[in-house]
PDB file of C-alpha atoms in Angstrom:
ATOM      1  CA  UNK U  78      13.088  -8.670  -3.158  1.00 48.00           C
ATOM      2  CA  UNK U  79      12.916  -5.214  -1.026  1.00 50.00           C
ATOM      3  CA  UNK U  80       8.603  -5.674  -1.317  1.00 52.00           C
ATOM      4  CA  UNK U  81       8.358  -9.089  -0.032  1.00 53.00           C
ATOM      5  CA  UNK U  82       5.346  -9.791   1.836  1.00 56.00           C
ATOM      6  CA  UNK U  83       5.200  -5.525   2.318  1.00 55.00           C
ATOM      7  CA  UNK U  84       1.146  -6.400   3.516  1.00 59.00           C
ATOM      8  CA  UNK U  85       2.107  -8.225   6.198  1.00 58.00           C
ATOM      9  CA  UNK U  86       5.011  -6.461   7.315  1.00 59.00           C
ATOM     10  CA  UNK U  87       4.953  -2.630   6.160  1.00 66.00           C
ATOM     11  CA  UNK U  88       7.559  -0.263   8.028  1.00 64.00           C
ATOM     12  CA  UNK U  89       5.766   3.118   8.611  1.00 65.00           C
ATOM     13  CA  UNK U  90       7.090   6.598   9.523  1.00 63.00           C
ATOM     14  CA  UNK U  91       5.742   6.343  13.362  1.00 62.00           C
ATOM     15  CA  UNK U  92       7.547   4.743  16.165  1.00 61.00           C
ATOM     16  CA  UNK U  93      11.517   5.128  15.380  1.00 65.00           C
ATOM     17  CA  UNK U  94      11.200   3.628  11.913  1.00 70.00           C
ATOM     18  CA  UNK U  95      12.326   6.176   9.909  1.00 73.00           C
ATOM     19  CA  UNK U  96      15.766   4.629   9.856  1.00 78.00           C
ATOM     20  CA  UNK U  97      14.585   1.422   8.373  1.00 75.00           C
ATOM     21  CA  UNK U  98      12.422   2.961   5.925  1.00 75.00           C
ATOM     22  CA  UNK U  99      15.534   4.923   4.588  1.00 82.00           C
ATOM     23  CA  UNK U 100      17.610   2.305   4.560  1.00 82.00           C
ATOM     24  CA  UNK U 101      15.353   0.713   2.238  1.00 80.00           C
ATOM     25  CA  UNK U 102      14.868   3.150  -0.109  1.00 83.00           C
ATOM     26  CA  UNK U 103      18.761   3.561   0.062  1.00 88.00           C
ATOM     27  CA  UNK U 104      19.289   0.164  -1.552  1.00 87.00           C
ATOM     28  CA  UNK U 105      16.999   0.740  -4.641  1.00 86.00           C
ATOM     29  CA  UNK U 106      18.557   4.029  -4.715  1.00 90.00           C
ATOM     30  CA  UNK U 107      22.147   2.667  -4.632  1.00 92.00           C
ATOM     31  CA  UNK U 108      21.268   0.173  -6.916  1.00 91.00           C
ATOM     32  CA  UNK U 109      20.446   2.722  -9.627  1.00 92.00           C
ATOM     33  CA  UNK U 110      23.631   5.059  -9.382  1.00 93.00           C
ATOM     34  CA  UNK U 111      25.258   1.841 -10.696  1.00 93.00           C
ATOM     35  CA  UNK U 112      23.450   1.529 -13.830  1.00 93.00           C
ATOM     36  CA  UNK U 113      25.514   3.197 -16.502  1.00 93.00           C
ATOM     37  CA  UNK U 114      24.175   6.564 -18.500  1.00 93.00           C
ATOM     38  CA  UNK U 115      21.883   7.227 -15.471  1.00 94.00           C
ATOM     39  CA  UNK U 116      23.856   7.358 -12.335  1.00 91.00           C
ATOM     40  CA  UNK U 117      24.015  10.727 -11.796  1.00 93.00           C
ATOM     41  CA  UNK U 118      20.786  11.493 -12.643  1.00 94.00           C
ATOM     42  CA  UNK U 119      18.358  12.629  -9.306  1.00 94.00           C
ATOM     43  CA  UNK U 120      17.334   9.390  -7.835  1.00 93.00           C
ATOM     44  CA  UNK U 121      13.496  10.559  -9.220  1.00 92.00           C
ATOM     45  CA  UNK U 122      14.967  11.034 -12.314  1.00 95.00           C
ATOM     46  CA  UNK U 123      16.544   7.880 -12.168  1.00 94.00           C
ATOM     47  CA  UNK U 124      13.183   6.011 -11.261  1.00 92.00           C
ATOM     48  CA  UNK U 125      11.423   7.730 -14.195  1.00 92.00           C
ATOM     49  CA  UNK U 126      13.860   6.196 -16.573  1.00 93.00           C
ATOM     50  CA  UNK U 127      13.661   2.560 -15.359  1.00 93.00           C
ATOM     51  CA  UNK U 128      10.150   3.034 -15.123  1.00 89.00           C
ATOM     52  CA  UNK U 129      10.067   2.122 -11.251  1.00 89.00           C
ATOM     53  CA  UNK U 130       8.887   4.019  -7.942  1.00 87.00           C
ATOM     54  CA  UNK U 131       9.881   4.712  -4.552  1.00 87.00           C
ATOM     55  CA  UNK U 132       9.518   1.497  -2.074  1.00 82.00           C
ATOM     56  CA  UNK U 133       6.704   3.637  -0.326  1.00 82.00           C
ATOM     57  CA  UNK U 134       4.501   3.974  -3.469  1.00 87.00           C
ATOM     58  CA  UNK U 135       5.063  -0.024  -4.239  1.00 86.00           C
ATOM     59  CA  UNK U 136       3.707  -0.763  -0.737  1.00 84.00           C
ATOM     60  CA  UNK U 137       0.959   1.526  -1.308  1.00 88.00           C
ATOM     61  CA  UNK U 138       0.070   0.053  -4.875  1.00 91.00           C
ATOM     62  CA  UNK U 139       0.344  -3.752  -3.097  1.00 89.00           C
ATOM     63  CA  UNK U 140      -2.083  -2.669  -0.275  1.00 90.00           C
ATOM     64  CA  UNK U 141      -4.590  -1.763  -2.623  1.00 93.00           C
ATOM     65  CA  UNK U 142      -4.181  -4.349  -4.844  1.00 93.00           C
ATOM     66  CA  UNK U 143      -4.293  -6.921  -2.283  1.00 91.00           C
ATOM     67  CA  UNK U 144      -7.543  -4.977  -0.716  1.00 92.00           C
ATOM     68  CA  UNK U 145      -9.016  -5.210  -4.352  1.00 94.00           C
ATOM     69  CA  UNK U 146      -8.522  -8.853  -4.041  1.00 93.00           C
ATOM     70  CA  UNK U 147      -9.774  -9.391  -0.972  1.00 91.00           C
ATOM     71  CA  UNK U 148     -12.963  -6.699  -0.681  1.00 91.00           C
ATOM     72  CA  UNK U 149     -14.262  -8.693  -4.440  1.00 91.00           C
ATOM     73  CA  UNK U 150     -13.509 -11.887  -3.195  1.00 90.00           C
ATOM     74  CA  UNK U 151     -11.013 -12.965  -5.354  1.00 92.00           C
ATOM     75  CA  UNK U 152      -9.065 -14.967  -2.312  1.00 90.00           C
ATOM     76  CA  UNK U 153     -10.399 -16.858   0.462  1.00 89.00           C
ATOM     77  CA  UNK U 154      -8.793 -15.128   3.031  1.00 86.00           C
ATOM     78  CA  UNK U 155      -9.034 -11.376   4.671  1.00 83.00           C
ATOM     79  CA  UNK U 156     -12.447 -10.555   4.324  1.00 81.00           C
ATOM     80  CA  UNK U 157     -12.933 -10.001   8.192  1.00 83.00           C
ATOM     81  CA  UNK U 158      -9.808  -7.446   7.953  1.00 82.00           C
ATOM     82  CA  UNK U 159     -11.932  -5.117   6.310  1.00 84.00           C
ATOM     83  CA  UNK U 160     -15.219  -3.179   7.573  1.00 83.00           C
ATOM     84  CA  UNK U 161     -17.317  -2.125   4.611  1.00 84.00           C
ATOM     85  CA  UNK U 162     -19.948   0.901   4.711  1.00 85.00           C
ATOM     86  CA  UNK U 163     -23.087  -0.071   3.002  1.00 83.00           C
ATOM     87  CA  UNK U 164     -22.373   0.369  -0.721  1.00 78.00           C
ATOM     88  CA  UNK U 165     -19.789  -2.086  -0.050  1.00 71.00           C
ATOM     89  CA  UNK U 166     -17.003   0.097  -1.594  1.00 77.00           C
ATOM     90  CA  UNK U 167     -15.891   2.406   0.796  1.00 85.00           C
ATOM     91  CA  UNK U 168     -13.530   0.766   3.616  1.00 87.00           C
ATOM     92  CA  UNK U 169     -15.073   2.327   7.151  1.00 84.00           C
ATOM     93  CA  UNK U 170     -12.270   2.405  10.046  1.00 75.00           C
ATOM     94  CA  UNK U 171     -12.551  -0.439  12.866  1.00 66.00           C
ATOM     95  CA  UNK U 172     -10.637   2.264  15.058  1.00 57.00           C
ATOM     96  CA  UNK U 173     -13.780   4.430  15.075  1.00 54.00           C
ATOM     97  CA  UNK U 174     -16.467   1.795  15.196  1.00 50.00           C
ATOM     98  CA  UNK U 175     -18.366   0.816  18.653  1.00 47.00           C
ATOM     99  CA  UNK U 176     -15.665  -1.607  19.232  1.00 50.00           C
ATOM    100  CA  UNK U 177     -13.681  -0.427  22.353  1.00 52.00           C
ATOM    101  CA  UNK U 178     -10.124  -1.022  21.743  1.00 52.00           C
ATOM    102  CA  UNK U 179      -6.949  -0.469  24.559  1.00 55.00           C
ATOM    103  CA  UNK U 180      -4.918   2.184  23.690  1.00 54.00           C
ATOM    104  CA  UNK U 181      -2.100   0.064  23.311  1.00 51.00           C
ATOM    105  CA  UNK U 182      -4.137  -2.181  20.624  1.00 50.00           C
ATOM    106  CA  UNK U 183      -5.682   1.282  18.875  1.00 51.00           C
ATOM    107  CA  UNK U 184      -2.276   2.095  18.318  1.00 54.00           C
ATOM    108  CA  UNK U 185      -1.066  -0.966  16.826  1.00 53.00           C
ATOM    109  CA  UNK U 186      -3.685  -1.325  14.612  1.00 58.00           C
ATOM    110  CA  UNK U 187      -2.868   1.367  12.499  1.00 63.00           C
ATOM    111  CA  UNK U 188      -0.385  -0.450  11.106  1.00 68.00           C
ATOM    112  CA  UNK U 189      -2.945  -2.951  10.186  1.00 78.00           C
ATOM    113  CA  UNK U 190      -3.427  -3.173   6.121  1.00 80.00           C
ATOM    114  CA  UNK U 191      -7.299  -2.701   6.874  1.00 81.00           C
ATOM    115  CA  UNK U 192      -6.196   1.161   8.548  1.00 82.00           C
ATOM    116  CA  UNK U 193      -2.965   1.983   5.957  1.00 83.00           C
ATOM    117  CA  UNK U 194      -5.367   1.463   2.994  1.00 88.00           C
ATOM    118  CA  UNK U 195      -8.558   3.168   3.844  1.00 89.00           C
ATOM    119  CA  UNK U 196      -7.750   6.726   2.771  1.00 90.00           C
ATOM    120  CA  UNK U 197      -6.297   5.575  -0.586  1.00 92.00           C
ATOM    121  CA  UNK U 198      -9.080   2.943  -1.283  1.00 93.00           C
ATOM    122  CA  UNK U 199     -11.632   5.998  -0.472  1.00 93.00           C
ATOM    123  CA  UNK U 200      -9.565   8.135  -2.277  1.00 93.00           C
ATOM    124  CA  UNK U 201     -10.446   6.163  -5.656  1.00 95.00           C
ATOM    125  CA  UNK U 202     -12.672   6.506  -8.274  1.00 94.00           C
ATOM    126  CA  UNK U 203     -15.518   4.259  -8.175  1.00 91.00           C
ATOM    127  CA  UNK U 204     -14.500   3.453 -11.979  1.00 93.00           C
ATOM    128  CA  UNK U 205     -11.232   1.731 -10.231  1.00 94.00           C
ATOM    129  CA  UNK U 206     -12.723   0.067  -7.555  1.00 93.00           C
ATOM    130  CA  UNK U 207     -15.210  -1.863  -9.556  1.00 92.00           C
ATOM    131  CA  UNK U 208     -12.664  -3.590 -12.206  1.00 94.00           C
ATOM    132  CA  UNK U 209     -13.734  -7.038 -12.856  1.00 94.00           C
ATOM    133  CA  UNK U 210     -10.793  -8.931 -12.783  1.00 96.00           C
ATOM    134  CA  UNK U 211      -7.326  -8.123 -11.033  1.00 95.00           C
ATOM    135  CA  UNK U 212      -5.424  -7.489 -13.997  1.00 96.00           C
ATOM    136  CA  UNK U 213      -8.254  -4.275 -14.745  1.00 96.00           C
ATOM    137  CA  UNK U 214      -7.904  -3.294 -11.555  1.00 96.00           C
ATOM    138  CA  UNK U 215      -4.303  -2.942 -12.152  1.00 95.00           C
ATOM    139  CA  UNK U 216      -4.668  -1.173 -15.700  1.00 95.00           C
ATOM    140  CA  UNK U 217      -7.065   1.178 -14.056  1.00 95.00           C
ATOM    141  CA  UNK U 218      -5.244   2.387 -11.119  1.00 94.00           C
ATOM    142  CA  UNK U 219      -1.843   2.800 -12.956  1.00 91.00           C
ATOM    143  CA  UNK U 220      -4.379   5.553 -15.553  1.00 92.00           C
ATOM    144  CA  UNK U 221      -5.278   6.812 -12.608  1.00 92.00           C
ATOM    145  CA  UNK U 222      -2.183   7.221 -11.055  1.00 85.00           C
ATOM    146  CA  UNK U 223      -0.816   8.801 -14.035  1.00 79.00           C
TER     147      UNK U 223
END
């Protein structure tokens, strides 16, 4: 599978790896010219029909899933990856906290889950964040996606 383990290991747009990235999204995107009555379709087109989204947007929608899981305690693992503010929802940056970091380190850690999430977590609607169970939180942020 293209997303395997995408929280661990997520390619991002910095440091030369645009190349990877693209040749990524080329394989889903080759994949779906071969599917008759769609292949020459626009590859968004394309997506829309088989109901799927770019690799980017999947890696995105695993982050925050995974951050759900972890930030609610619904795994025993993680929970010192992420710095909460005090209404324990929003996700506060360890970049910008009193912790002095190398610059080597600060830049490395953006790649970190706890930094690639944090806008998007922020970004949604307190109705989201506080789903009960995984499978709401799912439900919930494909509504609000859409």
């Amino acid at each position: 599978k293209l997303e395997y383990c995408v929280q661990l290991w997520c390619p991002t747009a910095r440091y030369g790896n645009w190349a990877t990235i693209l040749e990524l999204e080329g394989v889903q995107r080759r994949f779906t010219r071969l599917i008759n009555g769609i292949g020459t379709l626009p590859y968004s087109e394309r997506l829309g029909k088989l109901n799927l989204t770019t690799l980017a947007e999947r890696r995105i929608r695993g982050d925050l899933i995974e951050t759900f899981k972890i930030v609610n305690n619904h795994v025993e693992y993680g929970q010192q990856l992420f710095k909460l503010g005090r209404s324990r929802r929003n996700l506060l940056s360890y970049r910008k906290s009193s912790i002095s970091l190398s610059r080597d380190i600060s830049k490395f850690s953006e790649n970190f889950i706890s930094e690639r999430v944090r806008p998007y977590w922020n970004d949604l609607p307190k109705s989201v964040r506080d789903a009960a169970t995984v499978d709401s939180f799912k439900d919930s942020l494909e509504c609000y996606k859409n």
